[in-house]
Short mmCIF file of N, CA and C in Angstrom, two decimals:
data_model
loop_
_atom_site.label_atom_id
_atom_site.label_comp_id
_atom_site.label_asym_id
_atom_site.label_seq_id
_atom_site.Cartn_x
_atom_site.Cartn_y
_atom_site.Cartn_z
N MET A 869 105.26 132.83 171.58
CA MET A 869 106.49 132.46 172.40
C MET A 869 106.91 130.72 172.10
N LEU A 870 107.89 130.36 172.71
CA LEU A 870 108.96 129.02 172.18
C LEU A 870 109.15 128.58 173.63
N ASP A 871 108.87 127.54 174.20
CA ASP A 871 109.49 127.04 175.34
C ASP A 871 110.20 126.25 175.01
N ASP A 872 111.47 125.66 175.68
CA ASP A 872 112.15 124.56 175.61
C ASP A 872 112.18 123.37 174.99
N ALA A 873 110.79 123.04 175.74
CA ALA A 873 110.28 121.83 175.40
C ALA A 873 109.81 121.85 174.15
N THR A 874 109.18 122.57 173.53
CA THR A 874 108.63 122.75 172.18
C THR A 874 109.84 122.88 171.21
N LYS A 875 110.93 124.03 171.83
CA LYS A 875 111.57 123.93 170.76
C LYS A 875 112.60 123.16 170.41
N GLU A 876 112.88 122.64 171.58
CA GLU A 876 113.74 120.76 171.21
C GLU A 876 112.89 119.89 170.42
N ARG A 877 111.75 119.78 170.88
CA ARG A 877 110.78 118.88 169.95
C ARG A 877 111.03 119.39 168.42
N ILE A 878 110.34 120.54 168.09
CA ILE A 878 110.74 121.31 166.63
C ILE A 878 112.03 120.72 166.13
N GLU A 879 113.31 120.67 166.81
CA GLU A 879 114.30 120.71 166.32
C GLU A 879 114.37 119.19 165.74
N GLN A 880 113.86 118.06 166.80
CA GLN A 880 113.87 116.97 166.45
C GLN A 880 113.40 116.72 165.03
N ASP A 881 111.91 116.92 165.11
CA ASP A 881 110.99 116.89 164.00
C ASP A 881 111.09 117.41 162.57
N ILE A 882 111.74 118.89 162.94
CA ILE A 882 112.43 119.17 161.34
C ILE A 882 114.19 118.01 160.58
N LYS A 883 114.52 117.31 161.76
CA LYS A 883 115.51 116.92 161.52
C LYS A 883 114.64 115.02 161.19
N SER A 884 113.70 115.04 161.32
CA SER A 884 113.45 113.29 161.59
C SER A 884 113.13 112.70 160.10
N GLU A 885 112.78 114.02 159.19
CA GLU A 885 113.34 113.01 157.93
C GLU A 885 113.80 114.17 156.96
N ASP A 886 113.89 114.27 155.62
CA ASP A 886 114.51 115.03 154.96
C ASP A 886 113.48 116.05 154.27
N VAL A 887 112.33 115.78 154.24
CA VAL A 887 111.72 116.83 154.06
C VAL A 887 110.22 116.87 155.17
N VAL A 888 109.96 117.90 155.76
CA VAL A 888 109.28 117.58 156.70
C VAL A 888 108.13 119.42 156.57
N LEU A 889 106.77 118.63 156.20
CA LEU A 889 105.80 120.00 156.16
C LEU A 889 104.83 120.21 157.24
N TYR A 890 104.90 121.31 157.92
CA TYR A 890 104.59 121.77 159.00
C TYR A 890 103.08 122.11 158.29
N MET A 891 101.32 121.63 158.45
CA MET A 891 100.71 122.07 157.84
C MET A 891 99.15 122.06 158.64
N LYS A 892 98.18 122.61 157.87
CA LYS A 892 96.94 122.16 158.71
C LYS A 892 96.48 121.17 157.77
N GLY A 893 96.11 120.10 158.68
CA GLY A 893 95.39 118.88 158.04
C GLY A 893 96.50 117.87 158.28
N THR A 894 96.18 116.78 157.09
CA THR A 894 97.13 115.70 156.75
C THR A 894 96.94 115.65 155.56
N PRO A 895 98.80 115.15 155.47
CA PRO A 895 98.74 115.30 153.45
C PRO A 895 97.66 114.70 152.92
N VAL A 896 96.85 113.51 153.60
CA VAL A 896 95.48 113.00 152.73
C VAL A 896 93.93 114.29 152.92
N PHE A 897 94.21 114.89 154.16
CA PHE A 897 93.06 115.35 154.32
C PHE A 897 93.57 116.93 154.56
N PRO A 898 94.14 117.75 153.68
CA PRO A 898 94.75 118.95 154.17
C PRO A 898 93.21 119.96 154.58
N GLN A 899 93.98 120.74 155.69
CA GLN A 899 92.34 121.57 155.85
C GLN A 899 92.57 122.86 155.99
N CYS A 900 93.53 123.23 154.69
CA CYS A 900 93.69 124.76 154.55
C CYS A 900 94.26 124.84 152.62
N GLY A 901 93.64 125.53 152.01
CA GLY A 901 94.19 125.67 150.86
C GLY A 901 95.63 125.97 150.92
N PHE A 902 96.32 126.79 151.34
CA PHE A 902 97.50 127.10 151.37
C PHE A 902 98.50 125.50 151.70
N SER A 903 98.08 124.84 152.77
CA SER A 903 98.82 123.60 152.87
C SER A 903 98.42 122.69 152.03
N ALA A 904 97.38 122.71 151.52
CA ALA A 904 96.95 121.71 150.14
C ALA A 904 97.95 121.92 149.30
N ALA A 905 98.15 123.34 148.69
CA ALA A 905 99.09 123.93 147.83
C ALA A 905 100.58 123.00 147.39
N VAL A 906 100.94 123.47 149.04
CA VAL A 906 102.09 123.12 149.38
C VAL A 906 102.00 121.64 148.93
N VAL A 907 101.35 120.56 149.31
CA VAL A 907 101.33 119.11 149.68
C VAL A 907 101.07 118.97 147.66
N GLY A 908 100.42 119.51 147.22
CA GLY A 908 100.47 119.33 145.84
C GLY A 908 101.80 119.19 145.07
N VAL A 909 102.73 120.28 145.40
CA VAL A 909 103.81 120.77 144.55
C VAL A 909 104.26 119.23 144.97
N LEU A 910 105.07 119.24 146.51
CA LEU A 910 105.51 118.12 146.70
C LEU A 910 105.14 116.61 145.97
N THR A 911 103.87 116.09 145.98
CA THR A 911 103.16 114.75 145.39
C THR A 911 103.47 114.99 144.01
N HIS A 912 103.29 116.08 143.07
CA HIS A 912 103.28 116.34 142.25
C HIS A 912 105.08 115.79 141.43
N LEU A 913 106.00 116.39 142.71
CA LEU A 913 107.41 115.76 141.99
C LEU A 913 107.94 114.69 142.93
N ASN A 914 107.25 114.21 143.16
CA ASN A 914 107.51 112.38 143.84
C ASN A 914 108.42 112.70 144.95
N VAL A 915 108.15 113.83 145.71
CA VAL A 915 109.21 113.79 146.90
C VAL A 915 108.35 113.57 148.12
N PRO A 916 108.49 112.51 148.73
CA PRO A 916 108.46 112.05 150.02
C PRO A 916 108.45 113.29 151.22
N PHE A 917 107.43 113.25 152.13
CA PHE A 917 107.26 113.93 153.14
C PHE A 917 106.86 113.42 154.46
N ARG A 918 107.24 114.17 155.33
CA ARG A 918 106.51 114.21 156.57
C ARG A 918 105.63 115.44 156.91
N GLY A 919 103.93 114.84 157.02
CA GLY A 919 103.50 116.19 157.27
C GLY A 919 103.32 116.26 158.47
N ILE A 920 103.35 117.45 159.68
CA ILE A 920 103.33 117.44 160.92
C ILE A 920 101.94 118.58 160.94
N ASN A 921 100.80 118.10 161.64
CA ASN A 921 99.93 118.86 161.51
C ASN A 921 99.12 119.50 163.06
N VAL A 922 99.46 120.62 162.72
CA VAL A 922 99.60 121.88 163.52
C VAL A 922 98.48 122.27 164.43
N LEU A 923 97.35 121.72 163.75
CA LEU A 923 96.02 121.88 164.60
C LEU A 923 95.94 120.58 165.64
N GLU A 924 96.77 120.14 165.72
CA GLU A 924 96.77 119.11 167.04
C GLU A 924 97.43 119.37 167.88
N ASP A 925 98.24 120.34 167.70
CA ASP A 925 98.87 121.00 169.17
C ASP A 925 99.33 122.08 168.86
N ASP A 926 98.59 122.65 169.72
CA ASP A 926 98.75 124.64 169.76
C ASP A 926 99.88 125.26 169.65
N SER A 927 100.90 124.15 170.94
CA SER A 927 102.15 124.50 171.42
C SER A 927 103.15 124.65 169.72
N VAL A 928 102.58 123.70 169.21
CA VAL A 928 103.89 123.75 167.82
C VAL A 928 103.13 124.78 167.23
N ARG A 929 101.87 124.62 166.97
CA ARG A 929 101.16 125.83 166.01
C ARG A 929 101.65 126.83 166.36
N GLU A 930 102.11 127.39 167.49
CA GLU A 930 102.36 129.15 167.46
C GLU A 930 104.22 129.08 167.81
N GLY A 931 104.68 127.86 168.46
CA GLY A 931 106.14 127.42 168.37
C GLY A 931 106.58 127.93 167.05
N ILE A 932 106.29 127.03 165.95
CA ILE A 932 106.63 127.03 165.02
C ILE A 932 107.07 128.64 164.40
N LYS A 933 106.06 128.83 164.87
CA LYS A 933 106.09 130.65 164.13
C LYS A 933 106.92 131.40 164.53
N SER A 934 107.39 130.80 165.93
CA SER A 934 108.29 131.67 166.35
C SER A 934 109.86 131.51 166.52
N PHE A 935 109.67 129.99 166.10
CA PHE A 935 111.33 129.45 166.16
C PHE A 935 111.88 129.71 164.68
N SER A 936 110.94 130.02 163.53
CA SER A 936 111.42 130.46 162.11
C SER A 936 111.31 131.63 162.03
N ASP A 937 110.45 132.68 162.60
CA ASP A 937 110.36 134.18 162.71
C ASP A 937 109.44 134.20 161.24
N TRP A 938 108.47 133.07 161.43
CA TRP A 938 107.51 133.57 159.87
C TRP A 938 106.08 133.15 160.90
N PRO A 939 105.34 134.19 160.41
CA PRO A 939 103.81 134.31 160.54
C PRO A 939 103.10 133.17 160.46
N THR A 940 103.28 132.34 159.35
CA THR A 940 102.16 131.72 159.37
C THR A 940 102.38 130.16 159.06
N ILE A 941 101.59 129.39 158.24
CA ILE A 941 101.61 127.71 158.03
C ILE A 941 101.05 127.97 156.76
N PRO A 942 101.28 127.29 155.49
CA PRO A 942 102.28 126.16 156.07
C PRO A 942 103.65 126.17 155.87
N GLN A 943 104.52 125.69 156.62
CA GLN A 943 105.95 125.64 156.94
C GLN A 943 106.97 124.46 156.32
N LEU A 944 107.70 124.73 155.01
CA LEU A 944 108.27 123.63 154.62
C LEU A 944 109.82 123.83 154.90
N TYR A 945 110.06 122.70 155.60
CA TYR A 945 111.69 122.10 155.72
C TYR A 945 112.41 121.60 155.32
N VAL A 946 113.69 121.32 154.30
CA VAL A 946 114.36 120.74 154.32
C VAL A 946 115.16 120.36 154.61
N LYS A 947 116.28 119.11 155.17
CA LYS A 947 117.09 118.90 155.47
C LYS A 947 117.52 120.17 156.68
N GLY A 948 116.19 120.00 157.35
CA GLY A 948 116.15 121.19 158.74
C GLY A 948 116.01 122.45 158.72
N GLU A 949 116.54 122.81 157.41
CA GLU A 949 116.38 124.41 156.86
C GLU A 949 114.91 124.95 156.44
N PHE A 950 114.73 125.67 156.82
CA PHE A 950 113.62 126.65 156.45
C PHE A 950 113.50 127.28 155.03
N VAL A 951 112.49 126.60 154.24
CA VAL A 951 112.52 126.78 153.12
C VAL A 951 111.39 128.29 152.45
N GLY A 952 110.28 128.02 153.10
CA GLY A 952 109.60 128.75 152.92
C GLY A 952 107.65 128.30 153.07
N GLY A 953 107.09 129.70 152.85
CA GLY A 953 105.41 129.37 153.01
C GLY A 953 105.05 128.58 151.36
N CYS A 954 103.89 128.76 151.84
CA CYS A 954 103.09 128.18 150.61
C CYS A 954 103.14 129.29 149.26
N ASP A 955 103.78 130.77 149.70
CA ASP A 955 104.06 131.59 148.13
C ASP A 955 105.41 131.48 147.39
N ILE A 956 106.28 130.93 148.32
CA ILE A 956 108.07 131.24 148.25
C ILE A 956 108.19 129.42 147.57
N VAL A 957 107.30 128.74 148.25
CA VAL A 957 107.55 127.41 147.40
C VAL A 957 106.77 127.10 146.05
N ARG A 958 105.48 127.80 146.07
CA ARG A 958 104.58 127.98 144.29
C ARG A 958 105.77 128.68 143.67
N GLU A 959 106.14 129.71 144.05
CA GLU A 959 107.23 130.42 143.12
C GLU A 959 108.40 129.77 142.71
N MET A 960 108.71 129.14 143.80
CA MET A 960 110.19 128.17 143.43
C MET A 960 109.85 127.23 142.53
N TYR A 961 108.71 126.59 142.61
CA TYR A 961 108.23 125.11 141.76
C TYR A 961 108.38 126.11 140.41
N GLU A 962 107.60 127.31 139.84
CA GLU A 962 107.13 127.95 139.08
C GLU A 962 108.82 128.00 138.32
N THR A 963 109.45 128.45 138.79
CA THR A 963 110.83 128.70 138.14
C THR A 963 111.85 127.76 138.27
N GLY A 964 111.38 126.28 138.62
CA GLY A 964 112.38 125.34 138.49
C GLY A 964 113.09 125.46 139.81
N GLU A 965 113.30 126.18 140.66
CA GLU A 965 114.42 126.65 141.61
C GLU A 965 114.40 125.42 142.48
N LEU A 966 113.03 125.00 142.65
CA LEU A 966 112.69 123.87 143.89
C LEU A 966 113.09 123.00 143.57
N THR A 967 113.14 122.39 142.38
CA THR A 967 113.33 120.95 141.75
C THR A 967 115.10 121.06 142.14
N GLU A 968 115.60 121.99 141.55
CA GLU A 968 116.93 122.23 142.07
C GLU A 968 117.43 121.77 143.44
N MET A 969 116.80 122.83 143.76
CA MET A 969 117.08 122.86 145.36
C MET A 969 117.04 121.51 145.82
N PHE A 970 116.20 120.41 145.92
CA PHE A 970 115.89 119.11 146.10
C PHE A 970 116.91 118.29 145.52
N GLN A 971 117.42 118.40 144.25
CA GLN A 971 118.46 117.99 143.83
C GLN A 971 120.12 117.82 144.66
N THR A 972 120.08 119.44 144.58
CA THR A 972 121.34 119.87 145.55
C THR A 972 121.71 119.33 146.64
N ARG A 973 120.56 119.17 147.26
CA ARG A 973 120.27 118.50 148.56
C ARG A 973 119.97 117.00 148.57
N GLY A 974 120.47 116.38 147.57
CA GLY A 974 120.42 114.86 147.02
C GLY A 974 118.93 114.42 147.61
N ILE A 975 118.36 114.98 146.79
CA ILE A 975 116.49 114.68 146.92
C ILE A 975 115.94 114.26 145.40
N ASP A 976 115.73 113.41 145.24
CA ASP A 976 115.06 113.22 143.85
C ASP A 976 113.68 113.96 144.01
N ALA A 977 113.62 114.69 142.78
CA ALA A 977 112.59 115.30 142.66
C ALA A 977 111.83 114.99 141.38
N GLN A 978 111.34 114.28 140.80
CA GLN A 978 110.55 114.11 139.10
C GLN A 978 109.37 114.58 139.02
N PRO A 979 108.70 114.96 138.39
CA PRO A 979 107.38 115.34 138.02
C PRO A 979 106.71 113.92 137.72
N ALA A 980 105.86 113.66 138.01
CA ALA A 980 105.34 112.20 137.33
C ALA A 980 105.36 111.85 135.94
N MET B 1376 88.80 142.26 162.59
CA MET B 1376 88.55 143.40 161.85
C MET B 1376 89.33 142.91 160.44
N PRO B 1377 89.07 143.07 159.68
CA PRO B 1377 89.92 142.44 158.26
C PRO B 1377 90.30 143.95 157.57
N MET B 1378 91.93 143.82 157.15
CA MET B 1378 92.20 145.17 156.92
C MET B 1378 91.64 145.96 155.23
N GLN B 1379 91.99 147.14 155.49
CA GLN B 1379 91.76 147.45 154.05
C GLN B 1379 93.18 147.57 153.09
N ALA B 1380 92.85 147.42 151.70
CA ALA B 1380 94.45 147.52 150.90
C ALA B 1380 95.13 149.06 151.19
N ALA B 1381 94.52 149.89 151.50
CA ALA B 1381 95.18 150.89 151.52
C ALA B 1381 96.10 151.08 152.92
N ASP B 1382 95.51 150.37 153.79
CA ASP B 1382 96.00 150.49 155.02
C ASP B 1382 97.54 149.51 155.19
N ILE B 1383 97.19 148.65 154.08
CA ILE B 1383 98.12 147.31 153.92
C ILE B 1383 99.47 148.25 153.19
N GLU B 1384 98.82 148.99 152.29
CA GLU B 1384 100.08 149.76 151.37
C GLU B 1384 100.55 151.24 152.23
N THR B 1385 100.13 151.74 153.27
CA THR B 1385 100.77 152.53 153.69
C THR B 1385 101.76 152.28 154.92
N LEU B 1386 101.59 151.15 155.46
CA LEU B 1386 102.50 150.35 156.68
C LEU B 1386 104.07 149.84 155.62
N ILE B 1387 103.65 149.42 154.24
CA ILE B 1387 104.61 148.79 153.66
C ILE B 1387 105.53 149.98 153.16
N LYS B 1388 104.72 151.19 152.84
CA LYS B 1388 105.51 152.22 152.52
C LYS B 1388 106.35 153.04 153.16
N ASP B 1389 105.30 153.10 154.20
CA ASP B 1389 106.00 153.34 155.79
C ASP B 1389 107.62 152.83 155.70
N ALA B 1390 107.52 151.76 155.53
CA ALA B 1390 109.06 150.59 156.02
C ALA B 1390 109.55 150.74 154.70
N PHE B 1391 109.32 151.18 153.55
CA PHE B 1391 110.00 151.19 152.11
C PHE B 1391 110.10 152.23 151.57
N PRO B 1392 109.86 153.17 151.79
CA PRO B 1392 109.85 154.61 150.86
C PRO B 1392 109.95 154.28 149.88
N ASP B 1393 110.77 153.99 148.82
CA ASP B 1393 110.98 153.45 147.85
C ASP B 1393 110.07 152.69 146.93
N ALA B 1394 109.41 152.11 147.54
CA ALA B 1394 108.55 151.01 147.21
C ALA B 1394 107.57 151.21 146.19
N THR B 1395 107.48 150.04 145.16
CA THR B 1395 106.22 150.56 144.51
C THR B 1395 105.28 149.00 145.28
N VAL B 1396 103.92 149.20 145.32
CA VAL B 1396 103.48 147.85 145.69
C VAL B 1396 101.94 148.20 145.16
N VAL B 1397 101.52 146.91 144.81
CA VAL B 1397 100.69 146.65 144.09
C VAL B 1397 99.67 146.11 144.66
N ILE B 1398 98.63 145.83 145.30
CA ILE B 1398 98.04 145.21 145.80
C ILE B 1398 96.10 145.02 145.48
N GLU B 1399 96.06 143.78 145.10
CA GLU B 1399 95.14 142.84 144.88
C GLU B 1399 94.08 142.17 145.96
N ASP B 1400 92.75 142.88 145.86
CA ASP B 1400 92.05 141.82 147.10
C ASP B 1400 91.05 140.79 146.24
N LEU B 1401 91.67 139.34 146.49
CA LEU B 1401 91.38 138.58 145.75
C LEU B 1401 89.80 137.82 145.71
N ARG B 1402 89.32 138.16 146.98
CA ARG B 1402 88.15 137.48 147.18
C ARG B 1402 87.01 138.80 147.65
N GLY B 1403 87.46 139.71 147.49
CA GLY B 1403 86.62 141.08 147.67
C GLY B 1403 86.18 140.88 148.98
N ASP B 1404 87.10 140.15 150.02
CA ASP B 1404 86.49 140.28 151.35
C ASP B 1404 87.27 141.03 152.28
N GLY B 1405 88.53 141.20 151.74
CA GLY B 1405 89.24 142.50 152.60
C GLY B 1405 90.02 141.24 153.36
N ASP B 1406 90.37 140.09 153.33
CA ASP B 1406 91.05 138.83 153.94
C ASP B 1406 91.58 138.02 152.93
N HIS B 1407 92.05 138.37 151.65
CA HIS B 1407 92.44 137.58 150.99
C HIS B 1407 93.22 138.27 149.92
N TYR B 1408 94.49 138.91 150.08
CA TYR B 1408 95.20 139.54 149.25
C TYR B 1408 96.10 139.00 148.76
N ALA B 1409 96.39 139.87 147.22
CA ALA B 1409 97.85 139.16 147.04
C ALA B 1409 98.60 140.86 146.72
N CYS B 1410 99.52 140.68 146.65
CA CYS B 1410 100.53 141.76 147.05
C CYS B 1410 101.91 141.82 146.38
N ARG B 1411 102.25 142.69 145.87
CA ARG B 1411 103.62 142.60 144.98
C ARG B 1411 104.47 143.74 145.56
N VAL B 1412 105.55 143.94 146.26
CA VAL B 1412 106.27 144.69 146.25
C VAL B 1412 107.60 144.87 145.28
N VAL B 1413 108.03 146.10 144.90
CA VAL B 1413 109.63 145.72 144.48
C VAL B 1413 109.86 146.99 145.20
N SER B 1414 111.18 146.95 146.00
CA SER B 1414 112.01 148.00 146.63
C SER B 1414 113.82 147.57 146.54
N ALA B 1415 114.36 148.31 146.61
CA ALA B 1415 115.96 148.24 146.60
C ALA B 1415 116.13 147.48 147.71
N ALA B 1416 115.56 147.79 149.04
CA ALA B 1416 115.84 147.15 150.16
C ALA B 1416 116.19 145.81 150.11
N PHE B 1417 115.29 144.72 149.10
CA PHE B 1417 115.51 143.52 148.87
C PHE B 1417 116.64 143.24 148.16
N ALA B 1418 117.37 143.93 147.70
CA ALA B 1418 118.45 143.27 146.91
C ALA B 1418 119.51 142.78 147.66
N GLY B 1419 120.37 141.33 147.21
CA GLY B 1419 121.26 140.76 147.96
C GLY B 1419 120.03 139.68 149.01
N LYS B 1420 119.02 139.84 148.93
CA LYS B 1420 118.45 139.00 150.28
C LYS B 1420 117.43 137.82 149.72
N SER B 1421 117.53 136.97 150.55
CA SER B 1421 116.39 135.80 150.00
C SER B 1421 115.27 136.06 150.14
N ARG B 1422 114.52 135.24 149.68
CA ARG B 1422 113.04 135.51 149.45
C ARG B 1422 112.40 135.42 150.62
N VAL B 1423 112.94 134.67 151.61
CA VAL B 1423 112.26 134.07 153.14
C VAL B 1423 112.76 135.59 153.50
N GLN B 1424 113.92 136.34 153.29
CA GLN B 1424 114.36 137.72 154.39
C GLN B 1424 113.67 138.40 154.01
N GLN B 1425 112.76 138.46 152.29
CA GLN B 1425 112.47 139.66 152.09
C GLN B 1425 111.12 139.70 152.65
N HIS B 1426 110.46 138.48 152.27
CA HIS B 1426 109.07 138.10 153.04
C HIS B 1426 109.16 138.61 154.69
N GLN B 1427 109.78 138.45 155.19
CA GLN B 1427 110.04 138.63 156.84
C GLN B 1427 110.24 140.53 156.74
N MET B 1428 110.87 140.71 155.99
CA MET B 1428 110.96 142.17 155.85
C MET B 1428 109.30 142.58 156.24
N VAL B 1429 108.78 142.43 154.94
CA VAL B 1429 107.61 143.13 154.65
C VAL B 1429 106.67 142.78 156.19
N TYR B 1430 106.99 141.37 156.73
CA TYR B 1430 105.81 140.75 157.56
C TYR B 1430 105.71 141.46 158.96
N LYS B 1431 107.14 142.31 159.03
CA LYS B 1431 107.78 142.97 159.93
C LYS B 1431 106.95 144.66 160.01
N ALA B 1432 106.99 145.00 158.84
CA ALA B 1432 106.67 146.25 158.23
C ALA B 1432 105.00 146.21 158.48
N LEU B 1433 104.46 144.85 158.46
CA LEU B 1433 102.86 145.09 159.12
C LEU B 1433 102.54 145.08 160.05
N GLY B 1434 103.91 144.95 161.17
CA GLY B 1434 103.61 144.61 162.22
C GLY B 1434 102.64 143.72 163.31
N GLY B 1435 103.16 142.47 162.78
CA GLY B 1435 102.36 141.25 163.31
C GLY B 1435 101.19 141.05 163.45
N ARG B 1436 100.76 141.67 162.15
CA ARG B 1436 99.23 141.35 161.31
C ARG B 1436 99.41 140.16 160.80
N MET B 1437 100.36 139.96 160.08
CA MET B 1437 99.84 138.66 159.28
C MET B 1437 100.05 137.15 160.01
N GLY B 1438 98.71 137.01 159.44
CA GLY B 1438 98.44 135.51 160.38
C GLY B 1438 97.57 136.05 161.28
N GLY B 1439 97.30 137.32 161.64
CA GLY B 1439 96.21 137.32 162.59
C GLY B 1439 95.44 138.44 161.82
N GLU B 1440 94.96 139.65 162.26
CA GLU B 1440 94.23 140.26 161.30
C GLU B 1440 94.12 140.27 159.99
N LEU B 1441 95.42 140.09 159.21
CA LEU B 1441 95.54 139.68 157.87
C LEU B 1441 95.67 138.13 157.58
N HIS B 1442 94.58 137.45 157.44
CA HIS B 1442 94.80 136.27 157.53
C HIS B 1442 95.37 135.64 155.94
N ALA B 1443 95.12 136.12 154.60
CA ALA B 1443 96.26 135.47 153.52
C ALA B 1443 96.58 137.12 153.13
N LEU B 1444 97.60 136.97 152.61
CA LEU B 1444 98.52 138.13 151.53
C LEU B 1444 99.01 136.93 150.58
N ALA B 1445 99.03 136.94 149.36
CA ALA B 1445 99.80 135.99 148.82
C ALA B 1445 100.88 137.17 148.18
N LEU B 1446 102.33 137.25 148.80
CA LEU B 1446 103.63 137.97 148.75
C LEU B 1446 104.18 137.53 147.30
N GLN B 1447 104.55 138.78 146.63
CA GLN B 1447 105.86 138.78 145.81
C GLN B 1447 106.63 140.01 145.67
N THR B 1448 107.63 139.53 146.17
CA THR B 1448 108.59 140.37 146.56
C THR B 1448 109.87 140.87 145.36
N SER B 1449 110.34 141.80 145.22
CA SER B 1449 111.75 141.63 144.26
C SER B 1449 112.32 142.81 144.44
N ALA B 1450 113.70 143.17 144.42
CA ALA B 1450 114.69 144.35 143.99
C ALA B 1450 114.11 144.54 142.38
N PRO B 1451 114.37 146.03 142.29
CA PRO B 1451 114.55 146.54 141.38
C PRO B 1451 115.30 146.18 140.30
N PRO B 1452 114.93 145.78 138.91
CA PRO B 1452 115.92 145.46 137.71
C PRO B 1452 117.39 146.29 137.86
N ALA B 1453 118.35 145.99 137.72
CA ALA B 1453 119.75 146.61 138.08
C ALA B 1453 119.97 147.51 136.59
N ASP B 1454 119.85 148.69 136.41
CA ASP B 1454 119.90 148.99 135.01
C ASP B 1454 121.12 150.04 134.92
#
């Protein structure tokens, strides 16, 4: 279920920065292997991002799943658009599509 | 109650009769699976759409009864 207030907040949050990651825990202390994996990929590519800890707010934790019609966390958003969860981000990283996607959207993504 | 691999396969094959489905129980606990699905239904669809199609076939169990499903989807190679 997604109430209007949560929907509005999500719409603002996903545009608050170029790259936003809804995750369990924080970038410094991820509390789930899948969230940690996406943090690892973004860190490796030196892509700055905002981590939103869904464990702090159940309405966001459930609301984001209805918002994107995606049943799990983490969820990666780039320039307000849903990119995928852990599987898709990892697959795109391995094929090079992730770096390409960042660069075509004007976001520098260079491995250290 | 964690799901059995056979149940996952049945649900996916019901929705995608042409699909080849390979499931691996990553930790032997019935809660962490890897699953590869190849079906013509995915042709022309983005990865997000393909995965959403599989999640629908699983009838809302993804993220609940089914905690972790490392999913890989693709359309069969055009020959």
